[in-house]
XYZ file of C-alpha atoms in Angstrom:
500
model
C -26.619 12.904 -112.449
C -24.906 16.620 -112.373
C -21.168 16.507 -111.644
C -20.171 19.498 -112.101
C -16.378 20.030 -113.760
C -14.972 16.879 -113.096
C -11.364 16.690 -113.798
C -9.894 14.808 -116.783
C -6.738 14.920 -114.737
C -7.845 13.058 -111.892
C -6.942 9.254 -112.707
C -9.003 6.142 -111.533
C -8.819 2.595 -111.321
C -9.784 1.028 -114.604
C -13.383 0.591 -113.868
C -13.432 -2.377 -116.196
C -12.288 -5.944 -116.821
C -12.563 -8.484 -118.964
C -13.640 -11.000 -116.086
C -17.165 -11.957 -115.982
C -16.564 -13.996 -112.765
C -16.886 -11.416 -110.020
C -14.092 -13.759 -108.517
C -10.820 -14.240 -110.119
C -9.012 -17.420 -109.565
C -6.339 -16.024 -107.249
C -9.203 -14.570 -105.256
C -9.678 -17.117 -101.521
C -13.276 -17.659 -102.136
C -13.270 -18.194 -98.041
C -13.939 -14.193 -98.006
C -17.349 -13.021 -97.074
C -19.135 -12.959 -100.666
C -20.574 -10.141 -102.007
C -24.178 -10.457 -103.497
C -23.523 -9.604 -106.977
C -27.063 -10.624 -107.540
C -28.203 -7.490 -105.270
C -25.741 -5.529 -107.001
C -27.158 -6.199 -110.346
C -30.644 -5.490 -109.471
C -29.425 -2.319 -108.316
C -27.728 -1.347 -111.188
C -30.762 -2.072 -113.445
C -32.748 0.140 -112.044
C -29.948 2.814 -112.236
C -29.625 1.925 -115.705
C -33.605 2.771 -116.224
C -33.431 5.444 -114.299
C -30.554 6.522 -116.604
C -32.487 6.401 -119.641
C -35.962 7.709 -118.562
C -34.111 11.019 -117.003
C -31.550 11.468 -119.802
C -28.858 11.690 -116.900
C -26.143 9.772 -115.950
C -27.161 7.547 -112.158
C -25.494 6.493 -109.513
C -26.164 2.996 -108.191
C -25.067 1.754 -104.607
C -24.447 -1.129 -102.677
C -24.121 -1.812 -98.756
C -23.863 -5.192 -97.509
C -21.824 -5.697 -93.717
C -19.048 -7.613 -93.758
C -16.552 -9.590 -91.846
C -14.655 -6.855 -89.402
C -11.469 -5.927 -91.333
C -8.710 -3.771 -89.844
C -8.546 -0.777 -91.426
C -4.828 0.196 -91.496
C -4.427 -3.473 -92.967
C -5.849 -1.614 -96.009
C -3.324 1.005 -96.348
C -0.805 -0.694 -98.617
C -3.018 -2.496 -101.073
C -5.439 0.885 -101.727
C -2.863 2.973 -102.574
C -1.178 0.091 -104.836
C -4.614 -0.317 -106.152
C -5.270 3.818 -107.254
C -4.246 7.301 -107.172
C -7.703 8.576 -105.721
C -7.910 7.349 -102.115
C -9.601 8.439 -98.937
C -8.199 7.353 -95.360
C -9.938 8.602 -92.194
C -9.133 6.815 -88.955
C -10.358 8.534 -85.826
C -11.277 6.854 -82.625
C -15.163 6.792 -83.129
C -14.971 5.918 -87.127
C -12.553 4.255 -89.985
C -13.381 4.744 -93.763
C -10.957 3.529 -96.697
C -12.268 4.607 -99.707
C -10.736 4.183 -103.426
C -11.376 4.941 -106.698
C -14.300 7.379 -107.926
C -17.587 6.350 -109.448
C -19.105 10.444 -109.382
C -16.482 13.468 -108.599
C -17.965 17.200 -107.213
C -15.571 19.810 -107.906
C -16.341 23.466 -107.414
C -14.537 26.800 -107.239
C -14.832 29.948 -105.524
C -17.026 30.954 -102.213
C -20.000 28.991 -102.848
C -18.317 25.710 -103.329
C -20.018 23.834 -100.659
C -23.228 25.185 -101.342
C -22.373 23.921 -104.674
C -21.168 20.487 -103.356
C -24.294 20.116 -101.325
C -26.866 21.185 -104.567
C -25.276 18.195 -106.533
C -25.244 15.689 -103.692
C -28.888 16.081 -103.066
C -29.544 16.270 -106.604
C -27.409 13.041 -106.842
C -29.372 11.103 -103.995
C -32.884 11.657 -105.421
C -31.788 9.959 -108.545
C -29.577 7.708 -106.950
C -30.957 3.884 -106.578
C -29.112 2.154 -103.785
C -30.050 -1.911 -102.549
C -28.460 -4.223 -99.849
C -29.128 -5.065 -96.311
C -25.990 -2.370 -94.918
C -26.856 1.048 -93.364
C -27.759 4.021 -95.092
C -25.812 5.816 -92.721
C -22.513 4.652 -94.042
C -20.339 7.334 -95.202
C -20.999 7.683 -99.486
C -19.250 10.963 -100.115
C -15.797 11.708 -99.373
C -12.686 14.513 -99.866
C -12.996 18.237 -98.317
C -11.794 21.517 -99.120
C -9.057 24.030 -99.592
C -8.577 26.856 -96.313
C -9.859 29.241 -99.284
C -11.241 29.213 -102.356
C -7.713 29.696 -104.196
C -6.584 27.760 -107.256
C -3.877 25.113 -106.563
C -2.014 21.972 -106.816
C -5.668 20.000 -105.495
C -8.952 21.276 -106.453
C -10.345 23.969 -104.023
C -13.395 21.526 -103.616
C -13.477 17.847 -104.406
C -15.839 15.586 -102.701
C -16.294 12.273 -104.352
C -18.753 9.173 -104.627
C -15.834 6.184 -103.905
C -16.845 3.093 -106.079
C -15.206 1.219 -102.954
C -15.279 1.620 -99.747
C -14.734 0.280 -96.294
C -16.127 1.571 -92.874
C -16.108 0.617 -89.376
C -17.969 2.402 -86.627
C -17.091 2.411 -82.850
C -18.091 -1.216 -82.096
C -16.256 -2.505 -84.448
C -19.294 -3.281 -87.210
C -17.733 -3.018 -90.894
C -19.672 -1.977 -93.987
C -18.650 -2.629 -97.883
C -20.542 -0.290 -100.183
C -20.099 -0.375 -103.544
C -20.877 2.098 -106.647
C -20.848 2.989 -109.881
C -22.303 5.664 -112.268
C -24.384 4.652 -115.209
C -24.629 6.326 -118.061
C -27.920 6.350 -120.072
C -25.962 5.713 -123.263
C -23.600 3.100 -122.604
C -25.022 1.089 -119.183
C -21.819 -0.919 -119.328
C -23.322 -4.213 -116.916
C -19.505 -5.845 -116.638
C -18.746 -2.715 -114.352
C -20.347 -4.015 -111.482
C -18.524 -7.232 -112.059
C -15.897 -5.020 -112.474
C -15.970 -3.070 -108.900
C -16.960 -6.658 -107.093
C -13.525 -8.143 -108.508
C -11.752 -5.171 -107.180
C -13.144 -5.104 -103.886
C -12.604 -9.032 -103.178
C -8.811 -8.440 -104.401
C -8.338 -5.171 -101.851
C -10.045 -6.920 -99.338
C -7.818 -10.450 -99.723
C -4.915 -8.033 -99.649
C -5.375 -7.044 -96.225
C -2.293 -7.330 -94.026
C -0.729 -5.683 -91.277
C 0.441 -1.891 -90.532
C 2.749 -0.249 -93.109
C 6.241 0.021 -92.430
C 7.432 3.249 -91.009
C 9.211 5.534 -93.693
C 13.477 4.964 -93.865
C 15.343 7.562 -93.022
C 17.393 9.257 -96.171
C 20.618 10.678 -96.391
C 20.183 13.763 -98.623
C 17.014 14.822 -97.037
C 17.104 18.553 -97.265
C 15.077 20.864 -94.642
C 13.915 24.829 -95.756
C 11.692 26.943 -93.656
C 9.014 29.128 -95.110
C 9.454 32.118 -93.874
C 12.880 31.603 -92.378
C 12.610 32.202 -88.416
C 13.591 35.703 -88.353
C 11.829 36.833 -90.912
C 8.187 34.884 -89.598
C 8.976 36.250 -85.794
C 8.462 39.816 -87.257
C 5.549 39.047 -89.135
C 4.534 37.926 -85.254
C 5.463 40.802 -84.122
C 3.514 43.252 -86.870
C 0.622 41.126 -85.892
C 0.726 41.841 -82.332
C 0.829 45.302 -83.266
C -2.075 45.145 -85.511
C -4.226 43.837 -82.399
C -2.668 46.560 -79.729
C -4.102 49.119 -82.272
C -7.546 47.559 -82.083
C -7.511 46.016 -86.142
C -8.150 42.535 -84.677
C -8.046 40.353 -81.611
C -6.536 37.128 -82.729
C -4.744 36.645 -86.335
C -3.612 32.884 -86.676
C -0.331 33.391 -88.865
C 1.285 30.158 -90.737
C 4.499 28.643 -91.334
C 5.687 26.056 -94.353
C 8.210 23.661 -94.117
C 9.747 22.248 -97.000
C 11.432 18.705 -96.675
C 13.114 17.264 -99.895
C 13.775 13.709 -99.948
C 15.904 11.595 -102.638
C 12.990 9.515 -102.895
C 9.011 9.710 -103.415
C 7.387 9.608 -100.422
C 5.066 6.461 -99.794
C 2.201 7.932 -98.597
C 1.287 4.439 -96.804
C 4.220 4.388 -94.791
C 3.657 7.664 -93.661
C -0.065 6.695 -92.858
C 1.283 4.047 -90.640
C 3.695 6.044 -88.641
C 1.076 8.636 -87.563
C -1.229 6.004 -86.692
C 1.308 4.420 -84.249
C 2.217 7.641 -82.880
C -0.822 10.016 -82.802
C -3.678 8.101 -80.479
C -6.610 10.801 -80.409
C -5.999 12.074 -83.252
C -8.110 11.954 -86.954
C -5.093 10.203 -89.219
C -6.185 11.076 -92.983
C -5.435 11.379 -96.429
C -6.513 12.809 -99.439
C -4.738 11.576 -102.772
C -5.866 12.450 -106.164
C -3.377 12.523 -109.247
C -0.072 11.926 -108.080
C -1.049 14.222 -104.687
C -1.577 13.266 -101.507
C -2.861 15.922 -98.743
C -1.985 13.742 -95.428
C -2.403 14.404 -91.516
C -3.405 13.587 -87.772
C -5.474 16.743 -86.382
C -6.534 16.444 -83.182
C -9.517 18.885 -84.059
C -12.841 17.912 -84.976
C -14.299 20.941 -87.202
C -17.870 19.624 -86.615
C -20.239 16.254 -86.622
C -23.637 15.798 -87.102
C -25.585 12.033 -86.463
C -28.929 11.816 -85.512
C -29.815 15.600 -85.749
C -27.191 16.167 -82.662
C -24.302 18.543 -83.912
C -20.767 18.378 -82.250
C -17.703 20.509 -82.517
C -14.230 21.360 -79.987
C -13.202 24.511 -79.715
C -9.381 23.291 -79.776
C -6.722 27.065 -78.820
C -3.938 27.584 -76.933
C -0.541 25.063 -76.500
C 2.014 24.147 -74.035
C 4.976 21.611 -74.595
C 4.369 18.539 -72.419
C 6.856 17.663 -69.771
C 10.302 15.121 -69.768
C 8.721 14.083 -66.149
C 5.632 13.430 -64.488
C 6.084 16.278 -61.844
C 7.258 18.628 -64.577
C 4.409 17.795 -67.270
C 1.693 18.175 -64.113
C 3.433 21.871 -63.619
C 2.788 22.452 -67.907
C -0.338 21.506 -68.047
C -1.675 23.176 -64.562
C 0.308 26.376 -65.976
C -1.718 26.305 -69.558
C -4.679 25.822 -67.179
C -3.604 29.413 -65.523
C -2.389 31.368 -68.545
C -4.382 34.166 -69.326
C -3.250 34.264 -72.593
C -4.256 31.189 -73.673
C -7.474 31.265 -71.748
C -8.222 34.626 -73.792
C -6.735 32.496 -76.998
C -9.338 29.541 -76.722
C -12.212 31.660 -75.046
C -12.245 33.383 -78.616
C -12.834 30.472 -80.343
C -15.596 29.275 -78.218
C -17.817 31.804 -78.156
C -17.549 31.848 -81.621
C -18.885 28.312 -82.334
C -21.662 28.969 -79.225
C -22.561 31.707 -81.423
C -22.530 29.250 -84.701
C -24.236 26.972 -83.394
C -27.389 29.420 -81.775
C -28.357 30.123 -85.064
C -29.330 26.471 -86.112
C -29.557 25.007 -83.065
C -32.440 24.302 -80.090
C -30.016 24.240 -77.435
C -26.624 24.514 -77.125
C -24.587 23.012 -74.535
C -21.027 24.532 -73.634
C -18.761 23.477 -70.426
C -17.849 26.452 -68.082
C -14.257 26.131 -67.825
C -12.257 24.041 -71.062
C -10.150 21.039 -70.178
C -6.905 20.186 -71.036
C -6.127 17.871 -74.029
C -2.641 15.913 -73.919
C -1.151 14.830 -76.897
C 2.052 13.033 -77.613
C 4.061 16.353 -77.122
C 1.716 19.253 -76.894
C -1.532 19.531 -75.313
C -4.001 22.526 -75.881
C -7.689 23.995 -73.962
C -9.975 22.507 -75.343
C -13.907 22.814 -75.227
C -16.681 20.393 -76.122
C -19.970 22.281 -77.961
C -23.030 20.662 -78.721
C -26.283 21.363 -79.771
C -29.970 19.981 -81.099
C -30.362 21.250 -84.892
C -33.701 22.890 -85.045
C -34.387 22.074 -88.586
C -32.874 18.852 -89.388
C -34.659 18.202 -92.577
C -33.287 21.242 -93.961
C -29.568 21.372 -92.336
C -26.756 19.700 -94.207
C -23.414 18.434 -91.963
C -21.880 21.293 -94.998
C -24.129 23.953 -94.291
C -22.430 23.702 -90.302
C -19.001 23.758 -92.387
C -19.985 26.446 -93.829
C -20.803 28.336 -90.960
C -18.046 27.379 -89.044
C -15.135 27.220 -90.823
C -12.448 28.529 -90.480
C -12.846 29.360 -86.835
C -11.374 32.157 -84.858
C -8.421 28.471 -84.022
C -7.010 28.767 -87.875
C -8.156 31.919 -89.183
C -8.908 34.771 -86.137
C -11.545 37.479 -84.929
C -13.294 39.113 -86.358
C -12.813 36.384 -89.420
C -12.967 38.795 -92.042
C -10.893 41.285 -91.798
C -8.301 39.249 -90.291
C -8.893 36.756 -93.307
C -7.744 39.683 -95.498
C -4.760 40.547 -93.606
C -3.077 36.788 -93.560
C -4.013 36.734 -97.161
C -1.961 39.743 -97.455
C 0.612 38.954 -95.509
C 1.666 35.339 -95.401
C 4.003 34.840 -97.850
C 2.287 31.367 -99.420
C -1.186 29.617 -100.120
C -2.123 27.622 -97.381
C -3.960 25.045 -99.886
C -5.758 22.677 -97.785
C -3.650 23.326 -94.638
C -6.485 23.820 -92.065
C -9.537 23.285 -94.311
C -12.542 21.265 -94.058
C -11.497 17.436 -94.509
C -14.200 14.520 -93.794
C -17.519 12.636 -95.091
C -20.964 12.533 -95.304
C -24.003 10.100 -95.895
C -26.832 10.030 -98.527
C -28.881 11.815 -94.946
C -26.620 14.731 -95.235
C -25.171 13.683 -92.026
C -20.882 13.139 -91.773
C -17.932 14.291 -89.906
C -15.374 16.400 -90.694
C -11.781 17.840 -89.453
C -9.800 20.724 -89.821
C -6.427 19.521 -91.131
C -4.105 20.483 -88.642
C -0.468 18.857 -88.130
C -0.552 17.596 -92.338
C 1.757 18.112 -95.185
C 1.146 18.197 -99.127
C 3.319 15.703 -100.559
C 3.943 15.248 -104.144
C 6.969 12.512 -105.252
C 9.984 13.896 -103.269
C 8.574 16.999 -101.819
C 6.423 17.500 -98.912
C 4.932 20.817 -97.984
C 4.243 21.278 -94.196
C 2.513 23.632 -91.885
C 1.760 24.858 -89.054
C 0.186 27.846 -87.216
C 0.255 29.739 -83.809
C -2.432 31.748 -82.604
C -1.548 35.162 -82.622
C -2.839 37.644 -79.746
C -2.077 40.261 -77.251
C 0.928 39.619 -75.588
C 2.081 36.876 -77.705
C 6.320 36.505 -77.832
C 7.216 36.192 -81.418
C 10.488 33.402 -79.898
C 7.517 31.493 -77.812
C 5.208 31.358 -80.931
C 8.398 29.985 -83.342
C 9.207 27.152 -80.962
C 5.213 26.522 -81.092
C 5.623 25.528 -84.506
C 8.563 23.699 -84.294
C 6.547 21.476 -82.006
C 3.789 21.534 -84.115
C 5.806 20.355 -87.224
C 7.280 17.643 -85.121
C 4.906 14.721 -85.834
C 4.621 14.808 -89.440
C 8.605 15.408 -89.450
C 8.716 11.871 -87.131
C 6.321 10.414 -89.510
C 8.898 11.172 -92.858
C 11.512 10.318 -90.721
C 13.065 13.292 -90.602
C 15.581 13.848 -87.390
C 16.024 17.191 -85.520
C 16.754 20.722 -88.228
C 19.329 23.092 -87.552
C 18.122 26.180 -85.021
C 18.121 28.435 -88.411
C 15.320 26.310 -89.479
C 17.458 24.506 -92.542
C 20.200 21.361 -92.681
C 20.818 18.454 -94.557
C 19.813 15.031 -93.064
């Protein structure tokens, strides 16, 4: 099996134990058994194929079980490993931990090059059990652009456990490892079954939201003068015709006494952010966290979906005076011409691969929790669907004129330019995607980086004609809000720094 340049640096559950007995004493035999039997047939025939191609195999298994909540899961995964996977949006849940294959790859043809391995890994791949191929196997995303940093610009990964639940509630376990020709170790599946019955006995309830710290320290990056005339060159650049829409980016930089506990956070933005996508990336010590209330684009059953998500308004401290927001975003031209951008962008997109395409005349209005944007619903029929991977569309689409602006190029090269940090995975591709080439994935909006006591945030305003550099700062003060709730952060000073 290719995986190309995993990571020594990437640590994993120990795949092994000394237990033959797939279930350790303190293990309530009560929970729904997994068929080790199926599992071992499975990994024989991984370990043959193994040996007759010369090439390490990956070997899968899906049985349903019992329905398990998935933020009960949040605590004992991340207790369990330092590679995890959380995605929790209102049609789908997958916990994932631990790594049986990693794909990392560099530069602008990394998900080409994520997609050539994974369908080189499936055709070798044996998989066995009565659950659906259609459960998620490969998880992770990408960096905004293909720029070195703290988390690999691509890493996509084959969990060797992991849980998923689908709308009604249905709940798959699939299991895997990767067998190597020359040492077919057989106590690994053991191995994986012990640690799945021990997550899945750990289940409990929500995580408890983060504490508050004294000593929390707040730092804006840019500060707030400095970022409103970067606004204001950008608004420039557009009135001279360069671009039409430049989405610029700010950093926040909270400091706490403590490490942050990534399932606590988890927990908070799940009680807080209902229609959102609540995920989390953690590899080696970092965890890339976040609620986005964007979909970047899905594809099930050969159907392709994707939002065109622009434009923001506060929401109101009444009823009468939130109606009078959101019929005023309805109104603005500016933010009409904002989200318009964006959508005929991903009609565009979508023409090329698609039968038909079906986009609404006028966009709705999306609340959230404090800020609602236009938002637009785009779907479409792929033509080829045999040929046309769920990354090929995240390809194509990402980033969109929402996170990046029009015409994407040459605006790409002037944020690059300009911003004064990497955005790392801020607004890139985060999500899944089955052994059919079919998945889901997000653009990860309203996150933070966080790495022991630090965590990086961001946020961005759509920058266009007309835009008011003071209006577009207080955007991403808004914007920053939920992830600061979710750290527990209070209210900064109006400079944009304090002590908490």
């Amino acid at each position: 099996m290719h995986q190309p340049d995993i990571d020594p640096h990437l640590p994993d559950i120990d795949p092994r134990t000394p237990n033959t007995d797939p279930y350790p004493p303190d293990i309530d035999r009560r929970l729904p058994e997994i068929d080790l039997a199926g599992f071992l047939e499975v990994h024989a025939k991984a370990t043959a194929e193994a040996r007759n191609n010369a090439s390490r195999t990956l070997a899968t298994w899906r049985q349903e079980i019992d329905p398990v909540d998935p933020a009960g899961l949040l605590v004992p995964v991340f207790a369990r490993t330092r590679r995890a996977f959380v995605w929790m949006s209102p049609e789908s849940s997958v916990i994932a931990m631990g790594s049986a294959a990693d794909f990392v790859e560099r530069g602008a043809g990394r998900f080409a090059g994520i997609r050539t391995s994974w369908e080189r890994t499936v055709q070798n791949a044996v998989t066995g059990g009565p659950g659906p191929r259609a459960t998620p196997s490969l998880v992770g995303g990408f960096a905004f652009a293909p720029r070195p940093g703290p988390l690999p610009e691509a890493l996509m990964w084959v969990p060797r456990i992991l849980v998923a639940r689908d709308r009604d509630g249905r709940t798959t376990l699939a299991l895997s490892v990767s067998v190597d020709p020359g040492d077919p170790v057989q106590d690994d599946v053991a191995g994986v079954i012990a640690q799945a019955c021990g997550l899945l006995s750990a289940a409990g309830g929500r995580p408890c939201p983060s504490p508050h710290l004294a000593g929390t320290t707040v730092t804006e990056i840019p500060p707030a003068a400095e970022w409103k005339a970067l606004v204001a060159r950008a608004a420039d650049q557009i009135g001279r015709g360069r671009f039409d829409k430049a989405v610029l980016a700010r950093q926040l930089r909270v400091s706490s006494p403590c490490p942050y506990d990534v399932p606590s956070v988890l927990g908070s933005l799940l009680g807080t952010r209902s229609g959102t996508t609540v995920f989390a990336v953690a590899a080696d010590g970092h965890a890339f966290v976040g609620a986005t209330p964007e979909r970047l684009v899905g594809l099930h059953a050969g159907r392709a979906r994707s939002m065109s998500l622009a434009a923001s308004m506060p929401r109101g401290a009444t009823p009468a005076e939130d109606a009078r927001l959101r019929a005023a975003l309805l109104e603005d031209d500016k933010c009409r011409r904002e989200q318009q951008v964006v959508t005929e962008m991903l009609r565009h997109a979508f023409e090329q691969v698609c039968r038909e395409v079906s986009v609404p005349a006028e966009p709705h209005v999306l609340d959230l929790p404090n800020l609602r944007h236009l938002h637009s619903r785009i779907e479409g029929e792929i033509a080829d669907p045999e040929n046309t991977s769920v990354l090929d569309l995240v390809e194509r689409l990402h980033p969109t004129p929402a996170v990046g602006g029009h015409p994407r190029k040459g605006t790409l090269d002037w944020i690059a330019a300009t911003e004064p940090f990497d955005r790392g995975w801020y607004a890139g591709p985060v999500g899944w995607m089955n052994a059919d080439q079919e998945g889901d994935f997000a653009v990860a909006l309203r996150s933070a980086h966080l790495y022991e006591g630090t965590a990086t945030l961001y946020a961005g305003c759509g920058i266009v004609a007309g835009s008011d550099p003071d209006v577009e700062l207080q955007e991403t003060r808004l914007k920053f809000r939920p992830m600061l709730d979710a750290l527990a952060v209070p209210a900064y000073g109006p400079d944009g720094a304090g002590t908490s």
